[in-house]
């Protein structure tokens, strides 16, 4: 979709072989396989050329890795003025870090949800300067309400609803520029 809208080259990275296969097939089916490629790769150490990218985005992925390692790599990959966009769930420093509901989400997905502050510390350390922060928490709640009543429910829905409603968890979009 990014390629179709902006005409850009796209390299997608994941540590799931299944996702690489599925996404590669989708790109071929849409006739964009020359411009849109997927790689079975660790995003902390991609091997791509330094400064080769105008933009990077991650979606619900940063809670699986160390943010300092990750943003060091993204800072290396982005050209000067390049943009990084992150969509993520993060815990609320104001309510004192990890709540019971956030811990349940960590256990369920085997991840390590970072506090909000950790994002801005790690971005600043690697010359990624925030431009916009959108709090999408309220907009994501209807998804979890719907999912809780659907056959797709996995049992973690109430933890998300509790965490979002009590304010111990945010769903944020952060955009930052590489300087
Ligand atoms: C919760 S899923 C989100 C998937 C997708 N972004 C989405 O929005 O549907 C987390 C993804 O992070 C990927 N992931 C976790 N650690 C990674 C790493 N070190 N390098 C690359 N991908 C990683 C997994 O392969 C998985 O696809």
Short mmCIF file of C-alpha atoms and ligand atoms in Angstrom, two decimals:
data_model
loop_
_atom_site.label_atom_id
_atom_site.label_comp_id
_atom_site.label_asym_id
_atom_site.label_seq_id
_atom_site.Cartn_x
_atom_site.Cartn_y
_atom_site.Cartn_z
CA UNK A 1 0.00 0.00 0.00
CA UNK A 2 2.87 2.39 0.79
CA UNK A 3 4.42 1.65 -2.59
CA UNK A 4 1.13 2.08 -4.42
CA UNK A 5 0.45 5.40 -2.72
CA UNK A 6 3.95 6.95 -2.72
CA UNK A 7 5.82 4.98 -5.40
CA UNK A 8 8.60 4.19 -2.90
CA UNK A 9 10.77 1.10 -2.67
CA UNK A 10 9.86 -0.95 0.43
CA UNK A 11 11.90 -3.45 2.45
CA UNK A 12 9.92 -5.29 5.11
CA UNK A 13 11.71 -7.09 7.94
CA UNK A 14 10.40 -9.80 10.25
CA UNK A 15 11.69 -12.80 12.19
CA UNK A 16 8.74 -14.89 11.00
CA UNK A 17 9.48 -17.01 7.91
CA UNK A 18 5.76 -17.46 7.42
CA UNK A 19 5.20 -13.69 7.24
CA UNK A 20 8.05 -13.27 4.75
CA UNK A 21 6.50 -15.94 2.50
CA UNK A 22 2.96 -14.60 2.80
CA UNK A 23 3.96 -10.96 2.21
CA UNK A 24 6.23 -11.83 -0.73
CA UNK A 25 3.37 -13.70 -2.36
CA UNK A 26 1.00 -10.75 -1.80
CA UNK A 27 3.49 -8.34 -3.39
CA UNK A 28 3.86 -10.62 -6.42
CA UNK A 29 0.09 -10.97 -6.73
CA UNK A 30 -0.24 -7.18 -6.79
CA UNK A 31 2.50 -6.90 -9.41
CA UNK A 32 4.83 -4.86 -7.15
CA UNK A 33 7.40 -7.58 -6.37
CA UNK A 34 10.24 -5.57 -7.96
CA UNK A 35 9.75 -2.64 -5.58
CA UNK A 36 8.44 -4.33 -2.42
CA UNK A 37 10.64 -6.98 -0.81
CA UNK A 38 10.46 -8.85 2.47
CA UNK A 39 13.38 -10.20 4.46
CA UNK A 40 13.79 -12.81 7.18
CA UNK A 41 15.94 -10.57 9.33
CA UNK A 42 16.54 -9.15 12.80
CA UNK A 43 15.61 -5.46 12.77
CA UNK A 44 18.35 -4.78 15.35
CA UNK A 45 21.01 -5.76 12.83
CA UNK A 46 19.62 -5.57 9.31
CA UNK A 47 22.79 -5.39 7.24
CA UNK A 48 21.18 -2.71 5.02
CA UNK A 49 23.40 0.14 3.84
CA UNK A 50 23.90 3.15 6.14
CA UNK A 51 21.64 6.12 5.26
CA UNK A 52 19.79 4.10 2.63
CA UNK A 53 16.24 4.83 3.86
CA UNK A 54 14.02 7.93 3.73
CA UNK A 55 11.52 6.45 6.18
CA UNK A 56 11.09 3.58 8.63
CA UNK A 57 7.97 2.45 10.43
CA UNK A 58 7.26 -0.15 13.08
CA UNK A 59 3.84 -1.35 14.15
CA UNK A 60 3.43 -3.12 17.51
CA UNK A 61 6.93 -4.52 17.31
CA UNK A 62 9.13 -2.44 19.61
CA UNK A 63 8.02 -4.25 22.79
CA UNK A 64 9.97 -7.30 21.66
CA UNK A 65 13.38 -5.61 21.65
CA UNK A 66 15.73 -3.25 23.48
CA UNK A 67 14.85 0.29 22.33
CA UNK A 68 18.44 1.54 22.49
CA UNK A 69 19.67 -1.24 20.21
CA UNK A 70 16.73 -0.65 17.88
CA UNK A 71 16.97 3.12 17.55
CA UNK A 72 20.75 2.90 17.10
CA UNK A 73 20.08 0.74 14.04
CA UNK A 74 17.26 2.96 12.72
CA UNK A 75 19.40 6.06 13.19
CA UNK A 76 22.13 4.39 11.13
CA UNK A 77 19.70 3.38 8.37
CA UNK A 78 17.92 6.74 7.96
CA UNK A 79 19.26 9.52 5.77
CA UNK A 80 19.52 13.01 7.30
CA UNK A 81 15.94 14.34 7.65
CA UNK A 82 14.51 10.83 7.25
CA UNK A 83 11.43 10.00 9.28
CA UNK A 84 10.70 7.23 11.75
CA UNK A 85 7.09 6.42 12.69
CA UNK A 86 6.31 4.13 15.59
CA UNK A 87 2.93 2.76 16.63
CA UNK A 88 3.12 1.04 19.96
CA UNK A 89 1.54 0.24 23.27
CA UNK A 90 3.53 1.58 26.22
CA UNK A 91 3.06 1.77 29.96
CA UNK A 92 2.30 5.03 31.75
CA UNK A 93 5.13 6.42 33.90
CA UNK A 94 2.61 8.55 35.80
CA UNK A 95 0.71 5.56 37.18
CA UNK A 96 3.95 3.93 38.26
CA UNK A 97 5.07 1.63 35.48
CA UNK A 98 3.82 -1.88 35.01
CA UNK A 99 0.26 -2.52 36.22
CA UNK A 100 -1.25 -5.98 36.67
CA UNK A 101 -3.06 -5.66 33.35
CA UNK A 102 0.14 -4.64 31.53
CA UNK A 103 1.96 -7.60 33.10
CA UNK A 104 -0.76 -9.91 31.83
CA UNK A 105 -0.26 -8.56 28.29
CA UNK A 106 3.51 -9.10 28.60
CA UNK A 107 2.96 -12.68 29.75
CA UNK A 108 0.43 -13.39 27.02
CA UNK A 109 2.66 -12.18 24.16
CA UNK A 110 5.99 -12.99 25.79
CA UNK A 111 7.11 -9.38 25.34
CA UNK A 112 8.41 -6.53 27.49
CA UNK A 113 6.22 -3.43 27.24
CA UNK A 114 8.38 -0.34 27.71
CA UNK A 115 7.35 2.76 29.64
CA UNK A 116 6.47 5.87 27.62
CA UNK A 117 9.62 7.63 28.86
CA UNK A 118 11.90 4.91 27.45
CA UNK A 119 10.82 5.78 23.90
CA UNK A 120 11.78 9.44 24.18
CA UNK A 121 15.06 8.69 25.97
CA UNK A 122 16.13 6.21 23.31
CA UNK A 123 14.95 8.42 20.40
CA UNK A 124 16.87 11.44 21.74
CA UNK A 125 20.02 9.41 22.32
CA UNK A 126 20.15 8.43 18.64
CA UNK A 127 19.31 11.81 17.05
CA UNK A 128 15.67 11.00 16.37
CA UNK A 129 13.73 14.17 17.24
CA UNK A 130 9.99 13.73 17.91
CA UNK A 131 7.69 15.79 15.71
CA UNK A 132 4.28 14.42 16.62
CA UNK A 133 2.83 12.25 19.36
CA UNK A 134 -0.73 11.03 18.85
CA UNK A 135 -2.50 9.32 21.72
CA UNK A 136 -4.65 6.70 19.95
CA UNK A 137 -5.78 5.01 23.18
CA UNK A 138 -9.41 6.10 22.98
CA UNK A 139 -9.65 5.11 19.32
CA UNK A 140 -8.37 1.60 19.93
CA UNK A 141 -10.82 0.73 22.73
CA UNK A 142 -13.78 -0.04 20.36
CA UNK A 143 -11.56 -2.58 18.55
CA UNK A 144 -10.94 -4.44 21.83
CA UNK A 145 -14.63 -4.23 22.80
CA UNK A 146 -15.63 -5.72 19.46
CA UNK A 147 -12.91 -8.37 19.59
CA UNK A 148 -13.98 -9.39 23.13
CA UNK A 149 -17.37 -10.37 21.68
CA UNK A 150 -16.07 -12.03 18.52
CA UNK A 151 -14.94 -15.56 17.79
CA UNK A 152 -11.42 -14.12 17.30
CA UNK A 153 -11.08 -13.48 21.06
CA UNK A 154 -7.95 -15.07 22.54
CA UNK A 155 -8.57 -14.32 26.22
CA UNK A 156 -6.36 -11.21 26.48
CA UNK A 157 -9.07 -8.71 25.55
CA UNK A 158 -10.10 -7.82 29.11
CA UNK A 159 -6.49 -7.06 30.07
CA UNK A 160 -6.21 -4.57 27.18
CA UNK A 161 -9.55 -2.99 28.06
CA UNK A 162 -8.63 -2.69 31.72
CA UNK A 163 -5.15 -1.29 31.01
CA UNK A 164 -6.44 1.30 28.51
CA UNK A 165 -9.43 2.32 30.63
CA UNK A 166 -7.50 2.67 33.90
CA UNK A 167 -4.77 4.66 32.09
CA UNK A 168 -1.84 2.34 32.85
CA UNK A 169 -1.29 1.70 29.13
CA UNK A 170 -1.29 4.02 26.11
CA UNK A 171 -1.55 3.32 22.41
CA UNK A 172 0.69 5.92 20.76
CA UNK A 173 1.85 7.03 17.35
CA UNK A 174 5.20 8.81 17.56
CA UNK A 175 6.87 10.36 14.54
CA UNK A 176 10.47 11.57 14.69
CA UNK A 177 12.99 13.04 12.28
CA UNK A 178 16.63 11.98 11.96
CA UNK A 179 19.00 14.90 12.44
C1 LIG B 1 2.60 -8.19 17.35
S1 LIG B 1 3.40 -8.57 15.83
C2 LIG B 1 3.00 -7.15 14.84
C3 LIG B 1 3.00 -7.54 13.42
C4 LIG B 1 2.64 -6.44 12.41
N1 LIG B 1 3.53 -5.31 12.51
C5 LIG B 1 1.22 -6.00 12.58
O1 LIG B 1 1.01 -4.84 12.87
O2 LIG B 1 0.32 -6.82 12.41
C6 LIG B 1 5.10 -8.40 16.24
C7 LIG B 1 6.02 -8.62 15.06
O3 LIG B 1 7.34 -8.28 15.48
C8 LIG B 1 8.25 -9.07 14.75
N2 LIG B 1 9.54 -9.01 15.44
C9 LIG B 1 9.80 -9.22 16.76
N3 LIG B 1 11.12 -9.08 17.02
C10 LIG B 1 11.71 -8.76 15.83
C11 LIG B 1 13.06 -8.51 15.45
N4 LIG B 1 14.06 -8.55 16.33
N5 LIG B 1 13.29 -8.21 14.15
C12 LIG B 1 12.28 -8.18 13.24
N6 LIG B 1 10.99 -8.41 13.55
C13 LIG B 1 10.72 -8.71 14.83
C14 LIG B 1 7.59 -10.44 14.72
O4 LIG B 1 8.06 -11.21 13.63
C15 LIG B 1 6.12 -10.05 14.55
O5 LIG B 1 5.78 -10.04 13.19
#
